[in-house]
Short mmCIF file of N, CA, C and O in Angstrom, two decimals:
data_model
loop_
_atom_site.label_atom_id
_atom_site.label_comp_id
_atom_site.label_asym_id
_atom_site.label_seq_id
_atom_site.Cartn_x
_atom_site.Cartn_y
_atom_site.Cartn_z
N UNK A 1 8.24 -6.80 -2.46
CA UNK A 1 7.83 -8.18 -2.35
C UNK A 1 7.50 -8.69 -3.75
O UNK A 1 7.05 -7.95 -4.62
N UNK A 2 7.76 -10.05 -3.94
CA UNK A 2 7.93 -10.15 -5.55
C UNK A 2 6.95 -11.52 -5.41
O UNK A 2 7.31 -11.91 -4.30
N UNK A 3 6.17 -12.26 -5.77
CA UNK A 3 5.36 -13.19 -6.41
C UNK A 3 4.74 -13.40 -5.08
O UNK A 3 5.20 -14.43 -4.58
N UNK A 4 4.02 -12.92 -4.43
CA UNK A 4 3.18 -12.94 -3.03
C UNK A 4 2.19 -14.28 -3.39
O UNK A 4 1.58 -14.34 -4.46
N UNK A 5 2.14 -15.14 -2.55
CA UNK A 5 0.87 -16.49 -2.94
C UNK A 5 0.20 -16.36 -1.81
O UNK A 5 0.66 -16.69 -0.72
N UNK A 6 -1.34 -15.69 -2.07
CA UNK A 6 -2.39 -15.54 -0.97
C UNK A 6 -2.21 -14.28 -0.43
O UNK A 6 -1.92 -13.45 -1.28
N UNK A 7 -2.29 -13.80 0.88
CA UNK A 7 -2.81 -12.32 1.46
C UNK A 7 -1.40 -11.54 1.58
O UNK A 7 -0.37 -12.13 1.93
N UNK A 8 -1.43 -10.57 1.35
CA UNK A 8 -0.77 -9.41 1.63
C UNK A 8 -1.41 -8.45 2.63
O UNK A 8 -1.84 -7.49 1.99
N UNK A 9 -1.65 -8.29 4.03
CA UNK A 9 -2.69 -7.74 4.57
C UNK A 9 -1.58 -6.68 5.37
O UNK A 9 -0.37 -6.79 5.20
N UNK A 10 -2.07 -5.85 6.09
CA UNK A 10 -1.89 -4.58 7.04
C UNK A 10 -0.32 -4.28 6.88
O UNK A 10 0.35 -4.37 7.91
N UNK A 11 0.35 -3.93 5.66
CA UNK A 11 1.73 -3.95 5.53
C UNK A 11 1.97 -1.98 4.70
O UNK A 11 1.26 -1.20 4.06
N UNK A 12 3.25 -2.00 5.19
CA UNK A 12 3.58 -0.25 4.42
C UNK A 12 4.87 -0.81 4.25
O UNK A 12 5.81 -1.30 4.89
N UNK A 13 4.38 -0.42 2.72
CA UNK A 13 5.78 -0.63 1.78
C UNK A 13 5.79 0.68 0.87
O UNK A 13 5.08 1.12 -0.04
N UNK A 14 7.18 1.19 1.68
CA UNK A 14 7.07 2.28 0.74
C UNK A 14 8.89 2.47 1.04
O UNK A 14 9.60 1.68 1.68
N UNK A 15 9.31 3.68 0.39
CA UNK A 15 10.92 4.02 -0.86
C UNK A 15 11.70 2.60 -1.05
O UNK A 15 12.87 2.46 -0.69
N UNK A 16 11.00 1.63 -1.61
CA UNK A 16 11.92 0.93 -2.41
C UNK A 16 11.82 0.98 -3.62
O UNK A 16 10.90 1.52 -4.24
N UNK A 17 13.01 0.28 -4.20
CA UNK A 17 13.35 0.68 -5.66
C UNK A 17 13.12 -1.11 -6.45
O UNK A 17 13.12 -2.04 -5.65
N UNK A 18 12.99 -1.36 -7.68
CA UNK A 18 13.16 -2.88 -8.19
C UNK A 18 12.72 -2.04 -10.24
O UNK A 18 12.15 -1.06 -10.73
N UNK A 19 13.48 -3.27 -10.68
CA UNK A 19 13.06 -3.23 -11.83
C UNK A 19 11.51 -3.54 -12.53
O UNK A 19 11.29 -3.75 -13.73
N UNK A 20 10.68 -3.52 -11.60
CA UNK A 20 8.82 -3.64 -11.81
C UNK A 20 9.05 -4.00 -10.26
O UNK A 20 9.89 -4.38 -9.44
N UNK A 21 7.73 -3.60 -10.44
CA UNK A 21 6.78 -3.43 -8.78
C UNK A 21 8.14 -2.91 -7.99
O UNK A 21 9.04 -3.62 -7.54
N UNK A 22 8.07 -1.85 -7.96
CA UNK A 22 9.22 -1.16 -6.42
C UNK A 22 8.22 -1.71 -5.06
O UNK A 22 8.66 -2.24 -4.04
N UNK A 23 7.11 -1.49 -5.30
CA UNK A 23 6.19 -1.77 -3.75
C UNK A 23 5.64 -3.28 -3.90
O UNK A 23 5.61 -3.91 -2.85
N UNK A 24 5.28 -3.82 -4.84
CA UNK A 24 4.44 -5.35 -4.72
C UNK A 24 4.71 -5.65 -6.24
O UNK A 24 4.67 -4.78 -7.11
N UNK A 25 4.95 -6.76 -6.42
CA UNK A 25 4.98 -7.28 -7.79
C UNK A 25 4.38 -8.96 -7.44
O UNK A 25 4.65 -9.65 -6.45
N UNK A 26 3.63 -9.26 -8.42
CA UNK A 26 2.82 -10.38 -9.13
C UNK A 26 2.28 -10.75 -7.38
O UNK A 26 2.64 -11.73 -6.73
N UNK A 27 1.62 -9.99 -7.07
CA UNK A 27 0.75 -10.70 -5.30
C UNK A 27 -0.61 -10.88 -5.63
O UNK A 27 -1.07 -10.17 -6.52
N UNK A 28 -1.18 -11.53 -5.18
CA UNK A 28 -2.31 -12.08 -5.28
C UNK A 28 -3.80 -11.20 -4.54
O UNK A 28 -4.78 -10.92 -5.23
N UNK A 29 -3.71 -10.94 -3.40
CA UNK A 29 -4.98 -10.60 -2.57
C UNK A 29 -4.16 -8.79 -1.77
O UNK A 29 -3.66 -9.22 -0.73
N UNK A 30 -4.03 -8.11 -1.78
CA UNK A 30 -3.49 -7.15 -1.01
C UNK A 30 -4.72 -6.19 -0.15
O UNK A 30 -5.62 -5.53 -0.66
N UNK A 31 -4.55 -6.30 0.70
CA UNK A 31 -5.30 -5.45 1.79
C UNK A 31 -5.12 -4.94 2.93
O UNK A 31 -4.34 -5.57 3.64
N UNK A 32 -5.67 -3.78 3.48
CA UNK A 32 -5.42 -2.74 4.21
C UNK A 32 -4.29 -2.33 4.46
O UNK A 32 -3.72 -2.44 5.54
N UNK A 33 -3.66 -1.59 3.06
CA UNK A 33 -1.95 -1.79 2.86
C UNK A 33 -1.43 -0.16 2.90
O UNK A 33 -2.28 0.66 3.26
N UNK A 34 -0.17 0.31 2.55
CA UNK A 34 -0.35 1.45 2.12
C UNK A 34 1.25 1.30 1.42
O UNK A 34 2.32 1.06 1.98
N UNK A 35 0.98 1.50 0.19
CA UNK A 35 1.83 1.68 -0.95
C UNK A 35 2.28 2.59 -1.35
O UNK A 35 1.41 3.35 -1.77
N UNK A 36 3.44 3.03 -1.48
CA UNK A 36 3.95 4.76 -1.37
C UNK A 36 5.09 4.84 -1.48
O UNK A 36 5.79 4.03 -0.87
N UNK A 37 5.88 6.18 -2.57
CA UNK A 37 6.90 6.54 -2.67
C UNK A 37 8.06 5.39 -3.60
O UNK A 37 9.20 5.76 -3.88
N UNK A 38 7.50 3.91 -4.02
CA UNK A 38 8.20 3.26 -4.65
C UNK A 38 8.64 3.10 -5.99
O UNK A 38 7.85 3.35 -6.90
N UNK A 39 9.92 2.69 -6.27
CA UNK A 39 10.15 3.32 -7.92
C UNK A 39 10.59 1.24 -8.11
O UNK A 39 10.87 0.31 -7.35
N UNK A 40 10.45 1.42 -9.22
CA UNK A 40 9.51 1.72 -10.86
C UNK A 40 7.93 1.85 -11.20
O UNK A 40 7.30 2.37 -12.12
N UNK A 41 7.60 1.21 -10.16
CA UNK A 41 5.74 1.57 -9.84
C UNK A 41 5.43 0.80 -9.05
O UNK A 41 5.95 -0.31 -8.99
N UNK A 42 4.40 1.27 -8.15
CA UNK A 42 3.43 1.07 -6.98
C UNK A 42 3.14 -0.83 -6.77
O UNK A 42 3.26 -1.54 -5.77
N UNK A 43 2.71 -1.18 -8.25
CA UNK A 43 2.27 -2.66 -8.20
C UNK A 43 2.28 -2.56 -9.38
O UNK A 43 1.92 -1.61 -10.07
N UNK A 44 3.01 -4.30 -9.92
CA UNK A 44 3.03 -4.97 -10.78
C UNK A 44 2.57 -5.88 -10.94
O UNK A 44 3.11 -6.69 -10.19
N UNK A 45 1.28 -6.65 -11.89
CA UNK A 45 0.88 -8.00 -12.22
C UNK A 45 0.12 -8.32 -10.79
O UNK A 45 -0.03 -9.49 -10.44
N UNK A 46 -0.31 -7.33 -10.03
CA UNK A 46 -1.21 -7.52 -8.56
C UNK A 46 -2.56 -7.57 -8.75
O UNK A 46 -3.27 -6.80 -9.40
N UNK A 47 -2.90 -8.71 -8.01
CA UNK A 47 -4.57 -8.73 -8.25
C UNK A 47 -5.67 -8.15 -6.93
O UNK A 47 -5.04 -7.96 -5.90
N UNK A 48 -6.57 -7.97 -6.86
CA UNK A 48 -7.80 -7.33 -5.93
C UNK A 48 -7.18 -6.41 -4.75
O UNK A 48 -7.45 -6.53 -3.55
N UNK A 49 -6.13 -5.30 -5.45
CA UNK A 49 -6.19 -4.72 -3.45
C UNK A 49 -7.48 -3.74 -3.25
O UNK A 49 -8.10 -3.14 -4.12
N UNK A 50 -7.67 -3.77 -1.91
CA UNK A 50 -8.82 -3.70 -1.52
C UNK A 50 -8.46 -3.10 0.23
O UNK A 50 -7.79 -3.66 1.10
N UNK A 51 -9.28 -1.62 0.28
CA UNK A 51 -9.33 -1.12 1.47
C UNK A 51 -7.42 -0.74 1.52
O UNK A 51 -6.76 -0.93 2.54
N UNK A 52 -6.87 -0.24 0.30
CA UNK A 52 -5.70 -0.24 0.74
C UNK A 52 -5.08 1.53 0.15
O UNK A 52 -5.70 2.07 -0.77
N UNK A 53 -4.06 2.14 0.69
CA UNK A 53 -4.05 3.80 0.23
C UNK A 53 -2.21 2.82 -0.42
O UNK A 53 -1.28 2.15 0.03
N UNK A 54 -2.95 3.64 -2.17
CA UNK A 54 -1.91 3.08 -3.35
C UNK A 54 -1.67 4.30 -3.71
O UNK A 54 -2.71 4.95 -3.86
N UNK A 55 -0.26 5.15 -4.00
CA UNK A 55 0.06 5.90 -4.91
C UNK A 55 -0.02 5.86 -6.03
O UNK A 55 0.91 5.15 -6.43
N UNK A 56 -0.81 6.33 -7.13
CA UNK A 56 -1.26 6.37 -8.57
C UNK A 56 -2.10 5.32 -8.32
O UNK A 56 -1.92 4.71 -9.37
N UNK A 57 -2.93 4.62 -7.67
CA UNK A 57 -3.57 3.55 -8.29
C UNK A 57 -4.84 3.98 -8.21
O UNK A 57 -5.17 5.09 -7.80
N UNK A 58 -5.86 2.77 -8.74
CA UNK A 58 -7.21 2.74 -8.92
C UNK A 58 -7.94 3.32 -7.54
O UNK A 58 -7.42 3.25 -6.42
N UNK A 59 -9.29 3.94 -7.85
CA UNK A 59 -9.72 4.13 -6.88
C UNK A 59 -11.07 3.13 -6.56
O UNK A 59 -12.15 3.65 -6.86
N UNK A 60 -11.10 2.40 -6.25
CA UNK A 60 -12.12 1.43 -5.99
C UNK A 60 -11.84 0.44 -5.03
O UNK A 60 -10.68 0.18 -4.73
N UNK A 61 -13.03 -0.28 -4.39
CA UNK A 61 -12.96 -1.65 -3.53
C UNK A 61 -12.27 -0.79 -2.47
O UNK A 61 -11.27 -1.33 -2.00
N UNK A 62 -12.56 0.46 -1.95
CA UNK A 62 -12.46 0.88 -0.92
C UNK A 62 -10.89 1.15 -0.48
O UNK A 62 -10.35 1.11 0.62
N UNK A 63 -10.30 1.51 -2.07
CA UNK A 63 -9.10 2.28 -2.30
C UNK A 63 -8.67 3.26 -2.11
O UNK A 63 -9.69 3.88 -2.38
N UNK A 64 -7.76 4.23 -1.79
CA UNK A 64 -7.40 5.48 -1.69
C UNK A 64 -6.09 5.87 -2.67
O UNK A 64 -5.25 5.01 -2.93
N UNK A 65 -5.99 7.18 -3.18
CA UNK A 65 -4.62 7.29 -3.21
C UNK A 65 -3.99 9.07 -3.13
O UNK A 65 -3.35 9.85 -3.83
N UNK A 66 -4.72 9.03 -1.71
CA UNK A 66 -4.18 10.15 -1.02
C UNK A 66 -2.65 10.46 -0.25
O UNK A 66 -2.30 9.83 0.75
N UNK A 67 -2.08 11.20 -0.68
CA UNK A 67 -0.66 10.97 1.04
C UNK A 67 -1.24 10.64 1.97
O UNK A 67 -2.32 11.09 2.38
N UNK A 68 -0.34 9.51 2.59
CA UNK A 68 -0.82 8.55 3.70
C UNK A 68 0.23 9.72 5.05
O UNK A 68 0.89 9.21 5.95
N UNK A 69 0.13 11.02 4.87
CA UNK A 69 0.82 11.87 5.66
C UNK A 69 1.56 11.06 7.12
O UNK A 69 1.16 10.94 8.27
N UNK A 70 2.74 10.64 6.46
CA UNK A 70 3.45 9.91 7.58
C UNK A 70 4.32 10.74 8.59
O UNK A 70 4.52 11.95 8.46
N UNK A 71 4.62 10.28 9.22
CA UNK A 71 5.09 11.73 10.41
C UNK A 71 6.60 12.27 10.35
O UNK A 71 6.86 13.44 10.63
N UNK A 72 7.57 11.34 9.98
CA UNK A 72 9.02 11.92 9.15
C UNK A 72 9.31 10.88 8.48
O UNK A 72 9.54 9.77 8.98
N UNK A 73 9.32 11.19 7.14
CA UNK A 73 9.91 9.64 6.17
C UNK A 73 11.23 9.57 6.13
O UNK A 73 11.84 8.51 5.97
N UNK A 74 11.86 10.87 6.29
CA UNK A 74 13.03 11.18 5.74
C UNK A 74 13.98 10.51 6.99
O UNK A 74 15.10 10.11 6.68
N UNK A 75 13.42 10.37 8.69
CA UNK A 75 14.09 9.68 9.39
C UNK A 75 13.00 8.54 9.69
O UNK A 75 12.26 8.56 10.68
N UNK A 76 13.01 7.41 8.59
CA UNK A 76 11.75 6.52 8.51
C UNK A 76 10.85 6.50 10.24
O UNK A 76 10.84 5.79 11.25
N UNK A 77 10.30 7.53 9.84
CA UNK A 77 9.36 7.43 11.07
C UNK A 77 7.53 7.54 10.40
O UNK A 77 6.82 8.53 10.24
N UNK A 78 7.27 6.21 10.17
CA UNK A 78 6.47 5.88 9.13
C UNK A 78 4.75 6.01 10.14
O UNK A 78 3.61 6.00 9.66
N UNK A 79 4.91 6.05 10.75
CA UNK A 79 3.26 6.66 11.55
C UNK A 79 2.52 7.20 10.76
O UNK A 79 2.90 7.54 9.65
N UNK A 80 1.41 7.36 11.15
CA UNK A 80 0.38 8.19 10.36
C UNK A 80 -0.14 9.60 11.03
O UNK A 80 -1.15 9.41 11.71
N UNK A 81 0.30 10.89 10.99
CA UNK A 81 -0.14 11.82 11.55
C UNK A 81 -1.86 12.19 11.70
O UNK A 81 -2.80 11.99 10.93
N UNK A 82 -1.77 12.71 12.83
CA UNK A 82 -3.17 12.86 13.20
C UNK A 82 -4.05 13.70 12.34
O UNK A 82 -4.05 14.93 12.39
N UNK A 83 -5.25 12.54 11.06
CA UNK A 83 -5.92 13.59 10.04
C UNK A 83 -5.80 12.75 8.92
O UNK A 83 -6.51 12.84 7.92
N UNK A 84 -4.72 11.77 9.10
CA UNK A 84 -4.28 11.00 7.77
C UNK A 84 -5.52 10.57 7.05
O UNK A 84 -6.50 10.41 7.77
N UNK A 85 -5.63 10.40 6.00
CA UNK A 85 -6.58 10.05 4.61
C UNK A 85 -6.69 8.10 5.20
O UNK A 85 -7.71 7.42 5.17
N UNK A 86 -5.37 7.68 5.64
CA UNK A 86 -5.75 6.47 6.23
C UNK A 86 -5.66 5.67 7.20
O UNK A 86 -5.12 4.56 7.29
N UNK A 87 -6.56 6.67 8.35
CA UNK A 87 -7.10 5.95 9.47
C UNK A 87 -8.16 6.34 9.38
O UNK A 87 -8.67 7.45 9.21
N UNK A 88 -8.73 4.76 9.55
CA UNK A 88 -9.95 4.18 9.72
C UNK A 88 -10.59 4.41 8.12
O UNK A 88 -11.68 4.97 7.95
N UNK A 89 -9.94 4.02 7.25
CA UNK A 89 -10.19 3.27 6.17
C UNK A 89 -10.22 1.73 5.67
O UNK A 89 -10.77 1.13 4.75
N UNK A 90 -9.50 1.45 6.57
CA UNK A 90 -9.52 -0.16 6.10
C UNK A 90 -10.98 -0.86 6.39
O UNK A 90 -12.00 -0.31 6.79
N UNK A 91 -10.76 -2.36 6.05
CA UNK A 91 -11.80 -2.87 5.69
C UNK A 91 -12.90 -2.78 6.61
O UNK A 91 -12.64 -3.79 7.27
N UNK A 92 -13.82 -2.36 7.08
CA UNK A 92 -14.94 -2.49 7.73
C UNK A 92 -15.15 -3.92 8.46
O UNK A 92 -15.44 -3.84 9.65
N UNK A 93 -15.10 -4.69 8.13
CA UNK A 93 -15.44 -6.40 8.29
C UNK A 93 -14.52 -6.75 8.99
O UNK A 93 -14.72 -7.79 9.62
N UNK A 94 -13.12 -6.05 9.19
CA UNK A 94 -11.97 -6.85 9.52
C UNK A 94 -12.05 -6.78 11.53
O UNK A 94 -12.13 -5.76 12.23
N UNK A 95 -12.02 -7.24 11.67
CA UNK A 95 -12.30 -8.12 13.35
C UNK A 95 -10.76 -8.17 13.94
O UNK A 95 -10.53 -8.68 15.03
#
């Protein structure tokens, strides 16, 4: 996703490829996301994610960047196996 204006919320973006940001480039708000496996890097020019599991990224604002142990990637079967690092991480507040 390339120049996101406003929320990026409950989304899995993961093996794509781009010349900057393979997973998010220039987005604004990203949350309860999970970012993974994307080439040239994770996020580009992205501001506040928050409550979200990022490969290589920061760990803060209730960040992760553990394997989001998905259940077969290889036949995109993108679930989260039972134990994953992210369930029941996201935002607390979110209703």
């Amino acid at each position: 996703m390339y120049s996101c204006r406003g929320l990026v919320q409950h989304c899995t973006v993961v093996n794509n490829q781009a010349i900057l940001g393979g997973g998010l480039a220039e987005c604004e708000i990203i949350k309860n996301c999970i970012i993974w496996a994307n080439v040239d890097t994770q996020l580009y020019r992205c501001w506040q994610p928050e409550y979200s599991c990022i490969q290589d990224g920061l760990i803060n604002a209730g960040n992760i960047k553990r394997n989001p142990e998905f259940v077969n990637p290889q036949l995109n079967d993108y679930r989260l196996r039972p134990g994953s690092a992210c369930i029941d991480t996201g935002d607390p507040d979110f209703h």
